Amino acid sequence: MKIINNPKKKPKHLNNCTTQVQIIDKLLNGTGYNKYRIPAENGVDVGIEFWIQAITEINEITNDFEMDIYINEMWLDPSLNFEHMSPCKQNLTLSHQVLEKLWSPNSCFINSKVAQIHNSPFQNIFLMLYPNGTLWVNYRVRIKGPCAMDL
């Protein structure tokens, strides 16, 4: 009998690699990472894009609107670089709980009445960390804002 696939035996390229859990533990617990410190002395360039999923309400009485949007934010945090750790995966997909432990930009919608991340049944946040320390965060957000109408 010939065994084709032995689940206990790792492929050769994974023998000496560092797992996602080990990488996050080393980055956040072993290096003195501080989420309150801006990643670069001269500021951080943050790429932001958003697209509208749906305009769910326009109210002529209160002069406001409500919409669901997706927001992408991308920035480089050099202290999260893990290229030197021989990662098992090229990019790390992380939960929203990890985002709470990281520095993130304070993006806002000026004059918005309400802005909240969807919770259905958990926060709609996608977080990916690239080996060079680039973070990509995607949120699904509901926004209520003013809409002056001249009817």
Coordinates of C-alpha atoms in Angstrom, one line a residue:
M1 CA 0.0 0.0 0.0
K2 CA 1.4 3.4 -1.0
I3 CA 0.5 6.5 1.0
I4 CA -0.1 9.4 -1.3
N5 CA -0.8 12.2 1.2
N6 CA 0.4 12.1 4.8
P7 CA -1.4 14.9 6.7
K8 CA 1.2 14.9 9.5
K9 CA 4.1 15.5 7.0
K10 CA 4.5 19.1 5.9
P11 CA 5.6 20.0 2.4
K12 CA 9.3 20.9 2.3
H13 CA 8.7 24.6 1.7
L14 CA 6.6 24.8 4.9
N15 CA 9.1 23.1 7.2
N16 CA 10.9 26.2 8.4
C17 CA 8.2 28.8 7.9
T18 CA 6.6 31.1 10.5
T19 CA 2.9 30.7 11.0
Q20 CA 0.4 33.6 11.0
V21 CA -0.1 33.3 14.8
Q22 CA 3.7 33.4 15.4
I23 CA 4.1 36.4 13.2
I24 CA 1.4 38.4 14.9
D25 CA 2.6 37.4 18.3
K26 CA 6.2 38.5 17.5
L27 CA 5.0 41.8 15.9
L28 CA 2.6 42.9 18.5
N29 CA 4.0 41.4 21.7
G30 CA 7.7 40.9 21.1
T31 CA 8.8 44.2 19.5
G32 CA 7.2 46.8 21.8
Y33 CA 4.7 47.8 19.1
N34 CA 2.7 50.9 20.2
K35 CA -0.6 51.5 18.4
Y36 CA -0.6 55.1 19.7
R37 CA 2.7 55.9 17.9
I38 CA 2.3 57.2 14.3
P39 CA 4.3 54.7 12.0
A40 CA 6.5 57.4 10.5
E41 CA 7.9 60.6 11.9
N42 CA 6.9 62.7 8.9
G43 CA 3.3 61.4 8.8
V44 CA 1.7 58.5 6.9
D45 CA 0.3 58.5 3.4
V46 CA -3.0 56.8 3.5
G47 CA -4.7 55.7 0.3
I48 CA -8.5 55.9 0.6
E49 CA -11.2 54.9 -1.8
F50 CA -14.9 54.2 -1.3
W51 CA -17.8 53.2 -3.4
I52 CA -21.5 53.4 -2.8
Q53 CA -23.3 50.1 -2.4
A54 CA -26.8 51.6 -2.0
I55 CA -28.5 54.9 -1.2
T56 CA -31.1 53.6 1.3
E57 CA -33.0 56.8 2.2
I58 CA -33.5 60.4 1.2
N59 CA -35.6 62.4 3.6
E60 CA -37.0 65.8 2.4
I61 CA -38.3 66.6 5.9
T62 CA -35.0 66.3 7.8
N63 CA -32.8 67.2 4.7
D64 CA -30.6 64.1 5.0
F65 CA -29.7 60.9 3.3
E66 CA -28.5 57.5 4.3
M67 CA -26.3 55.2 2.3
D68 CA -24.2 52.0 2.6
I69 CA -20.7 52.2 1.4
Y70 CA -17.5 50.2 1.3
I71 CA -14.2 52.0 2.3
N72 CA -10.7 50.9 1.5
E73 CA -7.8 52.3 3.4
M74 CA -4.2 51.4 2.7
W75 CA -1.0 52.5 4.5
L76 CA 2.5 51.4 5.3
D77 CA 3.5 50.6 8.9
P78 CA 7.2 49.6 8.7
S79 CA 7.2 48.2 12.2
L80 CA 4.8 45.5 10.9
N81 CA 7.3 44.3 8.3
F82 CA 7.6 40.5 8.5
E83 CA 9.5 39.7 5.3
H84 CA 12.5 38.5 7.4
M85 CA 10.4 35.9 9.3
S86 CA 10.0 33.3 6.4
P87 CA 6.2 33.5 6.5
C88 CA 4.2 30.4 5.6
K89 CA 1.7 32.6 3.8
Q90 CA 2.5 35.5 1.5
N91 CA -0.1 37.8 3.0
L92 CA -1.9 37.6 6.3
T93 CA -5.7 37.9 6.5
L94 CA -6.6 39.1 10.1
S95 CA -9.7 39.5 12.1
H96 CA -11.1 42.9 13.2
Q97 CA -9.9 42.2 16.7
V98 CA -6.3 42.6 15.5
L99 CA -7.1 45.9 14.0
E100 CA -8.0 47.2 17.4
K101 CA -4.3 46.5 18.4
L102 CA -2.8 48.5 15.5
W103 CA -2.3 52.1 14.6
S104 CA -5.0 53.2 12.1
P105 CA -5.8 56.5 10.5
N106 CA -8.6 58.6 12.0
S107 CA -10.7 58.9 8.8
C108 CA -14.0 60.7 9.1
F109 CA -16.9 62.1 7.1
I110 CA -17.2 65.8 7.7
N111 CA -20.7 66.9 8.7
S112 CA -22.0 63.3 8.9
K113 CA -24.8 62.8 11.4
V114 CA -24.1 59.1 11.9
A115 CA -21.4 56.7 10.6
Q116 CA -21.2 53.2 11.8
I117 CA -19.6 49.9 10.7
H118 CA -22.1 47.2 9.9
N119 CA -22.4 44.4 12.4
S120 CA -24.2 41.5 10.8
P121 CA -23.5 39.4 12.9
F122 CA -20.0 40.6 13.4
Q123 CA -18.1 43.7 12.3
N124 CA -17.8 43.9 8.5
I125 CA -14.0 44.6 8.5
F126 CA -11.5 42.9 6.2
L127 CA -7.8 43.3 7.2
M128 CA -4.8 42.2 5.2
L129 CA -1.2 42.6 6.2
Y130 CA 1.5 42.4 3.5
P131 CA 5.1 41.3 4.2
N132 CA 6.5 44.8 3.9
G133 CA 4.1 46.1 6.6
T134 CA 1.4 47.5 4.3
L135 CA -2.0 47.2 5.8
W136 CA -5.2 47.1 3.7
V137 CA -8.5 47.5 5.5
N138 CA -11.9 47.3 4.0
Y139 CA -15.0 48.4 6.0
R140 CA -18.7 48.3 5.2
V141 CA -20.2 51.5 6.7
R142 CA -23.7 53.0 6.9
I143 CA -23.6 56.8 6.8
K144 CA -26.3 59.4 7.4
G145 CA -25.5 62.9 6.3
P146 CA -27.0 66.3 5.4
C147 CA -28.5 66.9 2.0
A148 CA -29.7 70.4 1.3
M149 CA -32.7 70.3 -1.0
D150 CA -34.2 73.2 -2.8
L151 CA -37.7 71.8 -3.8

